[in-house]
């Protein structure tokens, strides 16, 4: 039976920045429109955190029962390591997604009921990433889904539920967060190219190969830096986003130097940290300018 610490590890805490950063960015974008609402931001955070944990447990379950995780270069998986029964991990995934649905339903009811349909699509996307008979995560579409769900939908959804509208500033933030969030998955899949190829999991990294996957990672890291310059058209204070550049460079170093396997694990942590710092800096700049 898995210990509490192993269950926490199975939730993959290193991916939680993918939940926190979009809410911070979306709230900053709402503040720019003079519409930030703190309790709606907390509801959005509950949705995002629950969905990320639910997706991680669902992936653990689906990959585990397929045998994809029998040989791994990355962190421990509960089902693949035989530390927890598949049914227990599936239950954890469903409970996490249910909590996210309840918070999302409450947020939609007090903001815009049509967002319930967006939430339903998000839940479906979470499950079908590695679940079902034809998971899209096995067809090279994982990074696209992360960009859409944890970039565009999460950031613009957070902005909309608070300000009841979106603008180009919110879109720029959504693209930046989406690029960084996708780069986390790119780094993860770069590390797993050998084992994913062996198990038949055809990720985008497997399709592109080692070299082009590294180029993709570099490209995704550059996008938020360029968008920082664009956001300075809204307010020069957005230059604060460049404070994340040293963290991005540190995250990029192992990828640039050709590291492989477990040597790439710190890249996920450092990329996530760069994403949170960029989101906080730019959101704070927008909030300050919006109330100045």
PDB file of C-alpha atoms in Angstrom:
ATOM      1  CA  UNK A   1       0.000   0.000   0.000  1.00  0.00           C
ATOM      2  CA  UNK A   2       1.330   3.414  -0.990  1.00  0.00           C
ATOM      3  CA  UNK A   3       2.259   5.810   1.798  1.00  0.00           C
ATOM      4  CA  UNK A   4       0.860   9.332   2.071  1.00  0.00           C
ATOM      5  CA  UNK A   5       4.144  10.731   0.740  1.00  0.00           C
ATOM      6  CA  UNK A   6       3.919   8.414  -2.271  1.00  0.00           C
ATOM      7  CA  UNK A   7       0.341   9.522  -2.977  1.00  0.00           C
ATOM      8  CA  UNK A   8       1.525  13.133  -2.848  1.00  0.00           C
ATOM      9  CA  UNK A   9       4.374  12.267  -5.212  1.00  0.00           C
ATOM     10  CA  UNK A  10       1.869  10.511  -7.490  1.00  0.00           C
ATOM     11  CA  UNK A  11      -0.079  13.776  -7.739  1.00  0.00           C
ATOM     12  CA  UNK A  12       3.100  15.199  -9.358  1.00  0.00           C
ATOM     13  CA  UNK A  13       3.530  18.440  -7.370  1.00  0.00           C
ATOM     14  CA  UNK A  14       6.033  19.744  -9.932  1.00  0.00           C
ATOM     15  CA  UNK A  15       3.131  20.239 -12.338  1.00  0.00           C
ATOM     16  CA  UNK A  16       1.097  22.434  -9.958  1.00  0.00           C
ATOM     17  CA  UNK A  17       2.552  25.651 -11.431  1.00  0.00           C
ATOM     18  CA  UNK A  18       0.504  24.718 -14.516  1.00  0.00           C
ATOM     19  CA  UNK A  19      -2.563  25.344 -12.342  1.00  0.00           C
ATOM     20  CA  UNK A  20      -1.379  28.339 -10.311  1.00  0.00           C
ATOM     21  CA  UNK A  21       0.172  30.447 -13.082  1.00  0.00           C
ATOM     22  CA  UNK A  22      -2.933  30.713 -15.330  1.00  0.00           C
ATOM     23  CA  UNK A  23      -5.103  31.897 -12.423  1.00  0.00           C
ATOM     24  CA  UNK A  24      -2.538  34.498 -11.381  1.00  0.00           C
ATOM     25  CA  UNK A  25      -2.206  35.714 -14.965  1.00  0.00           C
ATOM     26  CA  UNK A  26      -5.964  35.772 -15.558  1.00  0.00           C
ATOM     27  CA  UNK A  27      -6.565  37.663 -12.327  1.00  0.00           C
ATOM     28  CA  UNK A  28      -3.914  40.215 -13.311  1.00  0.00           C
ATOM     29  CA  UNK A  29      -5.647  40.610 -16.668  1.00  0.00           C
ATOM     30  CA  UNK A  30      -8.980  41.108 -14.868  1.00  0.00           C
ATOM     31  CA  UNK A  31      -7.377  43.729 -12.593  1.00  0.00           C
ATOM     32  CA  UNK A  32      -6.168  45.547 -15.707  1.00  0.00           C
ATOM     33  CA  UNK A  33      -9.859  45.819 -16.654  1.00  0.00           C
ATOM     34  CA  UNK A  34     -10.730  46.958 -13.092  1.00  0.00           C
ATOM     35  CA  UNK A  35     -12.647  43.724 -12.550  1.00  0.00           C
ATOM     36  CA  UNK A  36     -10.598  41.517 -10.213  1.00  0.00           C
ATOM     37  CA  UNK A  37     -12.706  39.585  -7.688  1.00  0.00           C
ATOM     38  CA  UNK A  38     -10.619  37.731  -5.086  1.00  0.00           C
ATOM     39  CA  UNK A  39     -13.160  35.031  -4.186  1.00  0.00           C
ATOM     40  CA  UNK A  40     -13.718  34.195  -7.858  1.00  0.00           C
ATOM     41  CA  UNK A  41      -9.945  33.925  -8.240  1.00  0.00           C
ATOM     42  CA  UNK A  42      -9.895  31.422  -5.370  1.00  0.00           C
ATOM     43  CA  UNK A  43     -12.667  29.394  -7.014  1.00  0.00           C
ATOM     44  CA  UNK A  44     -10.740  29.402 -10.283  1.00  0.00           C
ATOM     45  CA  UNK A  45      -7.643  28.250  -8.408  1.00  0.00           C
ATOM     46  CA  UNK A  46      -9.606  25.392  -6.841  1.00  0.00           C
ATOM     47  CA  UNK A  47     -10.779  24.342 -10.299  1.00  0.00           C
ATOM     48  CA  UNK A  48      -7.285  24.477 -11.779  1.00  0.00           C
ATOM     49  CA  UNK A  49      -5.550  22.647  -8.930  1.00  0.00           C
ATOM     50  CA  UNK A  50      -8.196  19.922  -8.802  1.00  0.00           C
ATOM     51  CA  UNK A  51      -8.033  19.400 -12.546  1.00  0.00           C
ATOM     52  CA  UNK A  52      -4.233  19.183 -12.636  1.00  0.00           C
ATOM     53  CA  UNK A  53      -4.179  16.641  -9.797  1.00  0.00           C
ATOM     54  CA  UNK A  54      -7.064  14.755 -11.401  1.00  0.00           C
ATOM     55  CA  UNK A  55      -5.305  14.654 -14.775  1.00  0.00           C
ATOM     56  CA  UNK A  56      -2.111  13.400 -13.142  1.00  0.00           C
ATOM     57  CA  UNK A  57      -3.863  10.583 -11.309  1.00  0.00           C
ATOM     58  CA  UNK A  58      -5.880   9.739 -14.435  1.00  0.00           C
ATOM     59  CA  UNK A  59      -2.644   9.541 -16.446  1.00  0.00           C
ATOM     60  CA  UNK A  60      -1.081   7.370 -13.747  1.00  0.00           C
ATOM     61  CA  UNK A  61      -4.061   5.018 -13.932  1.00  0.00           C
ATOM     62  CA  UNK A  62      -4.376   4.884 -17.741  1.00  0.00           C
ATOM     63  CA  UNK A  63      -0.639   4.569 -18.428  1.00  0.00           C
ATOM     64  CA  UNK A  64      -0.291   2.039 -15.622  1.00  0.00           C
ATOM     65  CA  UNK A  65      -2.940  -0.358 -16.843  1.00  0.00           C
ATOM     66  CA  UNK A  66      -1.524  -0.133 -20.380  1.00  0.00           C
ATOM     67  CA  UNK A  67       1.953  -0.982 -19.139  1.00  0.00           C
ATOM     68  CA  UNK A  68       3.384   2.292 -20.438  1.00  0.00           C
ATOM     69  CA  UNK A  69       4.921   3.069 -17.041  1.00  0.00           C
ATOM     70  CA  UNK A  70       6.598  -0.312 -16.519  1.00  0.00           C
ATOM     71  CA  UNK A  71       9.910   1.281 -17.557  1.00  0.00           C
ATOM     72  CA  UNK A  72      10.313   4.959 -16.647  1.00  0.00           C
ATOM     73  CA  UNK A  73      13.078   7.538 -16.565  1.00  0.00           C
ATOM     74  CA  UNK A  74      10.914   9.983 -14.639  1.00  0.00           C
ATOM     75  CA  UNK A  75       9.417  10.139 -11.142  1.00  0.00           C
ATOM     76  CA  UNK A  76       7.574   7.237  -9.561  1.00  0.00           C
ATOM     77  CA  UNK A  77       4.099   6.296 -10.746  1.00  0.00           C
ATOM     78  CA  UNK A  78       1.658   4.589  -8.391  1.00  0.00           C
ATOM     79  CA  UNK A  79       0.142   1.972 -10.697  1.00  0.00           C
ATOM     80  CA  UNK A  80       3.259   1.340 -12.774  1.00  0.00           C
ATOM     81  CA  UNK A  81       5.316   0.803  -9.608  1.00  0.00           C
ATOM     82  CA  UNK A  82       2.627  -1.504  -8.139  1.00  0.00           C
ATOM     83  CA  UNK A  83       2.386   0.745  -5.080  1.00  0.00           C
ATOM     84  CA  UNK A  84      -1.360   1.298  -5.405  1.00  0.00           C
ATOM     85  CA  UNK A  85      -4.223  -0.618  -6.960  1.00  0.00           C
ATOM     86  CA  UNK A  86      -5.462   0.801 -10.275  1.00  0.00           C
ATOM     87  CA  UNK A  87      -8.970   1.202  -8.839  1.00  0.00           C
ATOM     88  CA  UNK A  88      -7.631   3.312  -5.954  1.00  0.00           C
ATOM     89  CA  UNK A  89      -5.755   5.626  -8.321  1.00  0.00           C
ATOM     90  CA  UNK A  90      -8.807   5.875 -10.588  1.00  0.00           C
ATOM     91  CA  UNK A  91     -10.905   6.816  -7.545  1.00  0.00           C
ATOM     92  CA  UNK A  92      -8.402   9.532  -6.615  1.00  0.00           C
ATOM     93  CA  UNK A  93      -8.595  10.894 -10.160  1.00  0.00           C
ATOM     94  CA  UNK A  94     -12.393  10.944 -10.186  1.00  0.00           C
ATOM     95  CA  UNK A  95     -12.613  12.573  -6.757  1.00  0.00           C
ATOM     96  CA  UNK A  96     -10.155  15.291  -7.804  1.00  0.00           C
ATOM     97  CA  UNK A  97     -12.048  15.964 -11.027  1.00  0.00           C
ATOM     98  CA  UNK A  98     -15.344  16.003  -9.124  1.00  0.00           C
ATOM     99  CA  UNK A  99     -14.028  18.644  -6.714  1.00  0.00           C
ATOM    100  CA  UNK A 100     -12.932  20.698  -9.719  1.00  0.00           C
ATOM    101  CA  UNK A 101     -16.359  20.303 -11.311  1.00  0.00           C
ATOM    102  CA  UNK A 102     -18.154  21.504  -8.161  1.00  0.00           C
ATOM    103  CA  UNK A 103     -15.931  24.586  -7.897  1.00  0.00           C
ATOM    104  CA  UNK A 104     -16.260  25.202 -11.628  1.00  0.00           C
ATOM    105  CA  UNK A 105     -20.042  24.873 -11.512  1.00  0.00           C
ATOM    106  CA  UNK A 106     -20.235  27.428  -8.707  1.00  0.00           C
ATOM    107  CA  UNK A 107     -17.979  29.799 -10.635  1.00  0.00           C
ATOM    108  CA  UNK A 108     -20.012  29.412 -13.824  1.00  0.00           C
ATOM    109  CA  UNK A 109     -23.349  29.958 -12.078  1.00  0.00           C
ATOM    110  CA  UNK A 110     -22.239  33.300 -10.580  1.00  0.00           C
ATOM    111  CA  UNK A 111     -20.448  34.411 -13.761  1.00  0.00           C
ATOM    112  CA  UNK A 112     -21.838  32.949 -16.993  1.00  0.00           C
ATOM    113  CA  UNK A 113     -23.759  29.652 -17.133  1.00  0.00           C
ATOM    114  CA  UNK A 114     -22.479  28.900 -20.643  1.00  0.00           C
ATOM    115  CA  UNK A 115     -19.078  28.279 -19.067  1.00  0.00           C
ATOM    116  CA  UNK A 116     -20.495  24.964 -17.828  1.00  0.00           C
ATOM    117  CA  UNK A 117     -20.089  23.681 -21.396  1.00  0.00           C
ATOM    118  CA  UNK A 118     -16.436  24.789 -21.377  1.00  0.00           C
ATOM    119  CA  UNK A 119     -15.951  22.929 -18.115  1.00  0.00           C
ATOM    120  CA  UNK A 120     -17.512  19.784 -19.565  1.00  0.00           C
ATOM    121  CA  UNK A 121     -15.126  19.912 -22.533  1.00  0.00           C
ATOM    122  CA  UNK A 122     -12.218  20.391 -20.120  1.00  0.00           C
ATOM    123  CA  UNK A 123     -13.185  17.317 -18.095  1.00  0.00           C
ATOM    124  CA  UNK A 124     -13.510  15.290 -21.271  1.00  0.00           C
ATOM    125  CA  UNK A 125     -10.108  16.542 -22.417  1.00  0.00           C
ATOM    126  CA  UNK A 126      -8.581  15.611 -19.057  1.00  0.00           C
ATOM    127  CA  UNK A 127      -9.795  12.028 -19.286  1.00  0.00           C
ATOM    128  CA  UNK A 128      -9.117  11.408 -22.965  1.00  0.00           C
ATOM    129  CA  UNK A 129      -5.503  12.623 -22.707  1.00  0.00           C
ATOM    130  CA  UNK A 130      -4.388   9.099 -21.818  1.00  0.00           C
ATOM    131  CA  UNK A 131      -7.769   7.435 -21.241  1.00  0.00           C
ATOM    132  CA  UNK A 132     -10.204   5.813 -23.599  1.00  0.00           C
ATOM    133  CA  UNK A 133      -9.514   3.597 -26.588  1.00  0.00           C
ATOM    134  CA  UNK A 134      -7.659   6.283 -28.599  1.00  0.00           C
ATOM    135  CA  UNK A 135      -5.947   8.703 -26.169  1.00  0.00           C
ATOM    136  CA  UNK A 136      -4.780  11.856 -27.928  1.00  0.00           C
ATOM    137  CA  UNK A 137      -1.722  12.041 -25.680  1.00  0.00           C
ATOM    138  CA  UNK A 138      -0.484   8.966 -27.549  1.00  0.00           C
ATOM    139  CA  UNK A 139      -0.913  10.723 -30.887  1.00  0.00           C
ATOM    140  CA  UNK A 140       1.318  13.757 -30.369  1.00  0.00           C
ATOM    141  CA  UNK A 141      -1.450  16.184 -29.370  1.00  0.00           C
ATOM    142  CA  UNK A 142      -0.631  16.557 -25.685  1.00  0.00           C
ATOM    143  CA  UNK A 143       1.209  19.869 -26.030  1.00  0.00           C
ATOM    144  CA  UNK A 144      -1.633  21.344 -28.096  1.00  0.00           C
ATOM    145  CA  UNK A 145      -4.144  20.330 -25.423  1.00  0.00           C
ATOM    146  CA  UNK A 146      -2.023  21.821 -22.634  1.00  0.00           C
ATOM    147  CA  UNK A 147      -1.724  25.088 -24.573  1.00  0.00           C
ATOM    148  CA  UNK A 148      -5.492  25.240 -25.056  1.00  0.00           C
ATOM    149  CA  UNK A 149      -6.664  24.089 -21.614  1.00  0.00           C
ATOM    150  CA  UNK A 150      -3.968  25.506 -19.313  1.00  0.00           C
ATOM    151  CA  UNK A 151      -3.220  28.519 -21.468  1.00  0.00           C
ATOM    152  CA  UNK A 152      -6.131  29.904 -23.463  1.00  0.00           C
ATOM    153  CA  UNK A 153      -9.058  28.495 -21.484  1.00  0.00           C
ATOM    154  CA  UNK A 154      -7.554  28.815 -18.004  1.00  0.00           C
ATOM    155  CA  UNK A 155      -6.226  32.377 -18.366  1.00  0.00           C
ATOM    156  CA  UNK A 156      -9.058  33.836 -20.427  1.00  0.00           C
ATOM    157  CA  UNK A 157     -11.619  31.931 -18.369  1.00  0.00           C
ATOM    158  CA  UNK A 158     -10.190  33.409 -15.170  1.00  0.00           C
ATOM    159  CA  UNK A 159     -10.232  36.887 -16.662  1.00  0.00           C
ATOM    160  CA  UNK A 160     -13.755  36.507 -18.001  1.00  0.00           C
ATOM    161  CA  UNK A 161     -15.334  35.139 -14.814  1.00  0.00           C
ATOM    162  CA  UNK A 162     -14.051  38.188 -12.918  1.00  0.00           C
ATOM    163  CA  UNK A 163     -14.212  41.048 -15.439  1.00  0.00           C
ATOM    164  CA  UNK A 164     -16.978  39.506 -17.596  1.00  0.00           C
ATOM    165  CA  UNK A 165     -14.961  40.272 -20.715  1.00  0.00           C
ATOM    166  CA  UNK A 166     -11.560  39.544 -22.218  1.00  0.00           C
ATOM    167  CA  UNK A 167      -9.109  41.725 -24.128  1.00  0.00           C
ATOM    168  CA  UNK A 168      -5.827  41.524 -26.020  1.00  0.00           C
ATOM    169  CA  UNK A 169      -3.849  41.776 -22.775  1.00  0.00           C
ATOM    170  CA  UNK A 170      -5.553  38.648 -21.469  1.00  0.00           C
ATOM    171  CA  UNK A 171      -4.925  36.904 -24.793  1.00  0.00           C
ATOM    172  CA  UNK A 172      -1.213  37.783 -24.669  1.00  0.00           C
ATOM    173  CA  UNK A 173      -0.992  36.394 -21.138  1.00  0.00           C
ATOM    174  CA  UNK A 174      -2.889  33.269 -22.198  1.00  0.00           C
ATOM    175  CA  UNK A 175      -0.476  32.613 -25.063  1.00  0.00           C
ATOM    176  CA  UNK A 176       2.547  33.189 -22.817  1.00  0.00           C
ATOM    177  CA  UNK A 177       1.325  30.917 -20.044  1.00  0.00           C
ATOM    178  CA  UNK A 178       0.206  28.341 -22.604  1.00  0.00           C
ATOM    179  CA  UNK A 179       3.654  28.318 -24.197  1.00  0.00           C
ATOM    180  CA  UNK A 180       5.405  27.844 -20.849  1.00  0.00           C
ATOM    181  CA  UNK A 181       2.909  25.229 -19.713  1.00  0.00           C
ATOM    182  CA  UNK A 182       3.411  23.318 -22.957  1.00  0.00           C
ATOM    183  CA  UNK A 183       7.168  23.573 -22.556  1.00  0.00           C
ATOM    184  CA  UNK A 184       6.882  21.668 -19.260  1.00  0.00           C
ATOM    185  CA  UNK A 185       5.276  18.779 -21.130  1.00  0.00           C
ATOM    186  CA  UNK A 186       7.831  19.053 -23.940  1.00  0.00           C
ATOM    187  CA  UNK A 187      10.644  18.668 -21.384  1.00  0.00           C
ATOM    188  CA  UNK A 188       8.841  15.732 -19.776  1.00  0.00           C
ATOM    189  CA  UNK A 189       8.357  13.974 -23.101  1.00  0.00           C
ATOM    190  CA  UNK A 190      11.917  14.758 -24.214  1.00  0.00           C
ATOM    191  CA  UNK A 191      13.139  12.882 -21.163  1.00  0.00           C
ATOM    192  CA  UNK A 192      10.837   9.942 -21.931  1.00  0.00           C
ATOM    193  CA  UNK A 193      11.550   9.540 -25.669  1.00  0.00           C
ATOM    194  CA  UNK A 194      13.369   6.174 -25.273  1.00  0.00           C
ATOM    195  CA  UNK A 195      10.802   4.584 -22.946  1.00  0.00           C
ATOM    196  CA  UNK A 196       7.786   6.047 -24.776  1.00  0.00           C
ATOM    197  CA  UNK A 197       9.130   4.736 -28.083  1.00  0.00           C
ATOM    198  CA  UNK A 198       9.581   1.300 -26.560  1.00  0.00           C
ATOM    199  CA  UNK A 199       6.054   1.241 -25.103  1.00  0.00           C
ATOM    200  CA  UNK A 200       4.356   2.604 -28.221  1.00  0.00           C
ATOM    201  CA  UNK A 201       3.397   5.984 -26.745  1.00  0.00           C
ATOM    202  CA  UNK A 202       3.824   8.262 -29.767  1.00  0.00           C
ATOM    203  CA  UNK A 203       4.172  11.691 -28.183  1.00  0.00           C
ATOM    204  CA  UNK A 204       5.092  14.816 -30.117  1.00  0.00           C
ATOM    205  CA  UNK A 205       8.665  14.378 -28.863  1.00  0.00           C
ATOM    206  CA  UNK A 206       8.771  10.854 -30.276  1.00  0.00           C
ATOM    207  CA  UNK A 207       7.492  12.164 -33.620  1.00  0.00           C
ATOM    208  CA  UNK A 208       9.961  15.056 -33.760  1.00  0.00           C
ATOM    209  CA  UNK A 209      12.973  13.239 -32.369  1.00  0.00           C
ATOM    210  CA  UNK A 210      15.476  14.458 -29.799  1.00  0.00           C
ATOM    211  CA  UNK A 211      16.999  17.366 -31.724  1.00  0.00           C
ATOM    212  CA  UNK A 212      13.823  19.021 -32.970  1.00  0.00           C
ATOM    213  CA  UNK A 213      12.126  18.548 -29.589  1.00  0.00           C
ATOM    214  CA  UNK A 214      14.926  20.572 -27.992  1.00  0.00           C
ATOM    215  CA  UNK A 215      14.410  23.305 -30.596  1.00  0.00           C
ATOM    216  CA  UNK A 216      10.685  23.317 -29.791  1.00  0.00           C
ATOM    217  CA  UNK A 217      11.447  23.705 -26.086  1.00  0.00           C
ATOM    218  CA  UNK A 218      13.761  26.678 -26.764  1.00  0.00           C
ATOM    219  CA  UNK A 219      11.102  28.289 -28.962  1.00  0.00           C
ATOM    220  CA  UNK A 220       8.370  27.962 -26.356  1.00  0.00           C
ATOM    221  CA  UNK A 221      10.621  29.577 -23.747  1.00  0.00           C
ATOM    222  CA  UNK A 222      11.252  32.598 -25.984  1.00  0.00           C
ATOM    223  CA  UNK A 223       7.563  33.332 -26.627  1.00  0.00           C
ATOM    224  CA  UNK A 224       6.787  34.819 -23.159  1.00  0.00           C
ATOM    225  CA  UNK A 225       9.863  37.056 -23.406  1.00  0.00           C
ATOM    226  CA  UNK A 226       8.620  38.440 -26.725  1.00  0.00           C
ATOM    227  CA  UNK A 227       5.120  38.859 -25.309  1.00  0.00           C
ATOM    228  CA  UNK A 228       6.570  40.811 -22.391  1.00  0.00           C
ATOM    229  CA  UNK A 229       7.706  43.408 -24.909  1.00  0.00           C
ATOM    230  CA  UNK A 230       4.235  43.414 -26.475  1.00  0.00           C
ATOM    231  CA  UNK A 231       2.578  43.818 -23.066  1.00  0.00           C
ATOM    232  CA  UNK A 232       4.737  46.874 -22.430  1.00  0.00           C
ATOM    233  CA  UNK A 233       2.473  48.613 -24.947  1.00  0.00           C
ATOM    234  CA  UNK A 234      -0.252  48.308 -22.318  1.00  0.00           C
ATOM    235  CA  UNK A 235       1.994  49.536 -19.517  1.00  0.00           C
ATOM    236  CA  UNK A 236       5.791  49.854 -19.296  1.00  0.00           C
ATOM    237  CA  UNK A 237       5.568  48.179 -15.875  1.00  0.00           C
ATOM    238  CA  UNK A 238       5.137  44.844 -17.682  1.00  0.00           C
ATOM    239  CA  UNK A 239       8.898  44.945 -18.206  1.00  0.00           C
ATOM    240  CA  UNK A 240       8.901  43.314 -14.774  1.00  0.00           C
ATOM    241  CA  UNK A 241       8.158  40.055 -16.596  1.00  0.00           C
ATOM    242  CA  UNK A 242      11.787  39.959 -17.712  1.00  0.00           C
ATOM    243  CA  UNK A 243      12.712  39.038 -14.121  1.00  0.00           C
ATOM    244  CA  UNK A 244      11.821  35.479 -15.116  1.00  0.00           C
ATOM    245  CA  UNK A 245      14.539  35.392 -17.802  1.00  0.00           C
ATOM    246  CA  UNK A 246      17.338  34.032 -15.527  1.00  0.00           C
ATOM    247  CA  UNK A 247      15.040  31.230 -14.371  1.00  0.00           C
ATOM    248  CA  UNK A 248      14.142  30.384 -17.964  1.00  0.00           C
ATOM    249  CA  UNK A 249      17.830  30.300 -18.881  1.00  0.00           C
ATOM    250  CA  UNK A 250      18.535  27.975 -15.955  1.00  0.00           C
ATOM    251  CA  UNK A 251      15.686  25.698 -17.049  1.00  0.00           C
ATOM    252  CA  UNK A 252      17.016  25.702 -20.603  1.00  0.00           C
ATOM    253  CA  UNK A 253      20.618  24.854 -19.694  1.00  0.00           C
ATOM    254  CA  UNK A 254      20.207  21.039 -19.413  1.00  0.00           C
ATOM    255  CA  UNK A 255      18.161  20.966 -22.626  1.00  0.00           C
ATOM    256  CA  UNK A 256      20.724  23.077 -24.471  1.00  0.00           C
ATOM    257  CA  UNK A 257      23.644  20.987 -23.196  1.00  0.00           C
ATOM    258  CA  UNK A 258      22.129  17.719 -24.431  1.00  0.00           C
ATOM    259  CA  UNK A 259      21.253  16.154 -21.070  1.00  0.00           C
ATOM    260  CA  UNK A 260      19.061  13.048 -21.227  1.00  0.00           C
ATOM    261  CA  UNK A 261      16.901  10.843 -19.004  1.00  0.00           C
ATOM    262  CA  UNK A 262      16.726  11.684 -15.276  1.00  0.00           C
ATOM    263  CA  UNK A 263      19.143  14.577 -15.867  1.00  0.00           C
ATOM    264  CA  UNK A 264      16.196  16.440 -17.406  1.00  0.00           C
ATOM    265  CA  UNK A 265      13.925  16.127 -14.354  1.00  0.00           C
ATOM    266  CA  UNK A 266      15.037  19.513 -12.877  1.00  0.00           C
ATOM    267  CA  UNK A 267      13.957  21.174 -16.137  1.00  0.00           C
ATOM    268  CA  UNK A 268      10.302  20.586 -15.230  1.00  0.00           C
ATOM    269  CA  UNK A 269      10.753  22.267 -11.839  1.00  0.00           C
ATOM    270  CA  UNK A 270      12.691  25.236 -13.206  1.00  0.00           C
ATOM    271  CA  UNK A 271      10.329  25.768 -16.145  1.00  0.00           C
ATOM    272  CA  UNK A 272       7.349  25.736 -13.799  1.00  0.00           C
ATOM    273  CA  UNK A 273       9.087  28.218 -11.505  1.00  0.00           C
ATOM    274  CA  UNK A 274       9.838  30.530 -14.442  1.00  0.00           C
ATOM    275  CA  UNK A 275       6.170  30.325 -15.473  1.00  0.00           C
ATOM    276  CA  UNK A 276       4.922  31.316 -12.002  1.00  0.00           C
ATOM    277  CA  UNK A 277       7.441  34.154 -11.638  1.00  0.00           C
ATOM    278  CA  UNK A 278       6.567  35.534 -15.090  1.00  0.00           C
ATOM    279  CA  UNK A 279       2.846  35.354 -14.330  1.00  0.00           C
ATOM    280  CA  UNK A 280       3.209  37.019 -10.915  1.00  0.00           C
ATOM    281  CA  UNK A 281       5.434  39.794 -12.254  1.00  0.00           C
ATOM    282  CA  UNK A 282       3.263  40.669 -15.224  1.00  0.00           C
ATOM    283  CA  UNK A 283       0.000  40.289 -13.276  1.00  0.00           C
ATOM    284  CA  UNK A 284       1.311  42.579 -10.524  1.00  0.00           C
ATOM    285  CA  UNK A 285       2.358  45.146 -13.120  1.00  0.00           C
ATOM    286  CA  UNK A 286      -1.085  45.079 -14.737  1.00  0.00           C
ATOM    287  CA  UNK A 287      -2.881  45.250 -11.400  1.00  0.00           C
ATOM    288  CA  UNK A 288      -0.783  48.238 -10.319  1.00  0.00           C
ATOM    289  CA  UNK A 289      -1.346  50.031 -13.620  1.00  0.00           C
ATOM    290  CA  UNK A 290      -5.048  49.248 -13.591  1.00  0.00           C
ATOM    291  CA  UNK A 291      -5.460  50.894 -10.200  1.00  0.00           C
ATOM    292  CA  UNK A 292      -2.969  53.726 -10.670  1.00  0.00           C
TER     293      UNK A 292
END
